[in-house]
């Protein structure tokens, strides 16, 4: 069957950045399952997979607007080191869970430390990055009614509950 809305798709994939380095890959793991048309994966990849079928291999270039979004410099913030209670030695590259004004959680990355001043970046680490997915479609099946109600895939590699 071909991939359309409400298909469950299992993919092997390797994600590389503009420098050709691998960012993430399913190699050595079970294929990634997702529910097509439910926004489980980034739009640029999901759109490219519509109409494909099991066994197809493709390479998909995804610009930031179709991926993890553009960088927003307003999401850079300078805070006092004392805001990091219990972390004695803040260093560039550390990541923390932060809670936003609406209670949503975001991962922030420390991008600079100068004395007591810590610069944190709440952009997604892949915001503003051109991505390339090398994808092999392993399986395509119809979603169960329960999967459609939940908006995600159940079973191996999917949600367990
Ligand atoms: Zn579920």
mmCIF file of C-alpha atoms in Angstrom, residues 11 13 15 32 34 36 41-50 58-63 66-67 132-135:
data_model
loop_
_atom_site.group_PDB
_atom_site.id
_atom_site.type_symbol
_atom_site.label_atom_id
_atom_site.label_comp_id
_atom_site.label_asym_id
_atom_site.label_seq_id
_atom_site.Cartn_x
_atom_site.Cartn_y
_atom_site.Cartn_z
ATOM 1 C CA UNK A 11 11.339 3.876 8.462
ATOM 2 C CA UNK A 13 16.675 6.726 8.452
ATOM 3 C CA UNK A 15 19.815 12.324 9.422
ATOM 4 C CA UNK A 32 11.068 4.442 13.515
ATOM 5 C CA UNK A 34 5.046 7.132 12.870
ATOM 6 C CA UNK A 36 1.309 9.679 8.636
ATOM 7 C CA UNK A 41 7.515 13.873 12.315
ATOM 8 C CA UNK A 42 8.689 17.143 10.799
ATOM 9 C CA UNK A 43 6.588 18.459 7.929
ATOM 10 C CA UNK A 44 9.308 18.415 5.260
ATOM 11 C CA UNK A 45 9.948 14.716 5.726
ATOM 12 C CA UNK A 46 6.297 13.752 6.123
ATOM 13 C CA UNK A 47 5.302 15.563 2.910
ATOM 14 C CA UNK A 48 8.069 13.855 0.906
ATOM 15 C CA UNK A 49 6.884 10.423 2.003
ATOM 16 C CA UNK A 50 3.284 10.825 0.787
ATOM 17 C CA UNK A 58 14.807 8.369 -0.920
ATOM 18 C CA UNK A 59 16.917 11.292 0.153
ATOM 19 C CA UNK A 60 14.989 14.295 1.400
ATOM 20 C CA UNK A 61 16.433 17.780 1.884
ATOM 21 C CA UNK A 62 14.521 19.695 4.531
ATOM 22 C CA UNK A 63 15.035 23.451 4.945
ATOM 23 C CA UNK A 66 9.953 22.672 7.042
ATOM 24 C CA UNK A 67 12.068 21.204 9.840
ATOM 25 C CA UNK A 132 19.094 15.763 4.925
ATOM 26 C CA UNK A 133 17.275 12.504 5.590
ATOM 27 C CA UNK A 134 18.297 9.290 3.850
ATOM 28 C CA UNK A 135 15.227 7.132 4.310
#
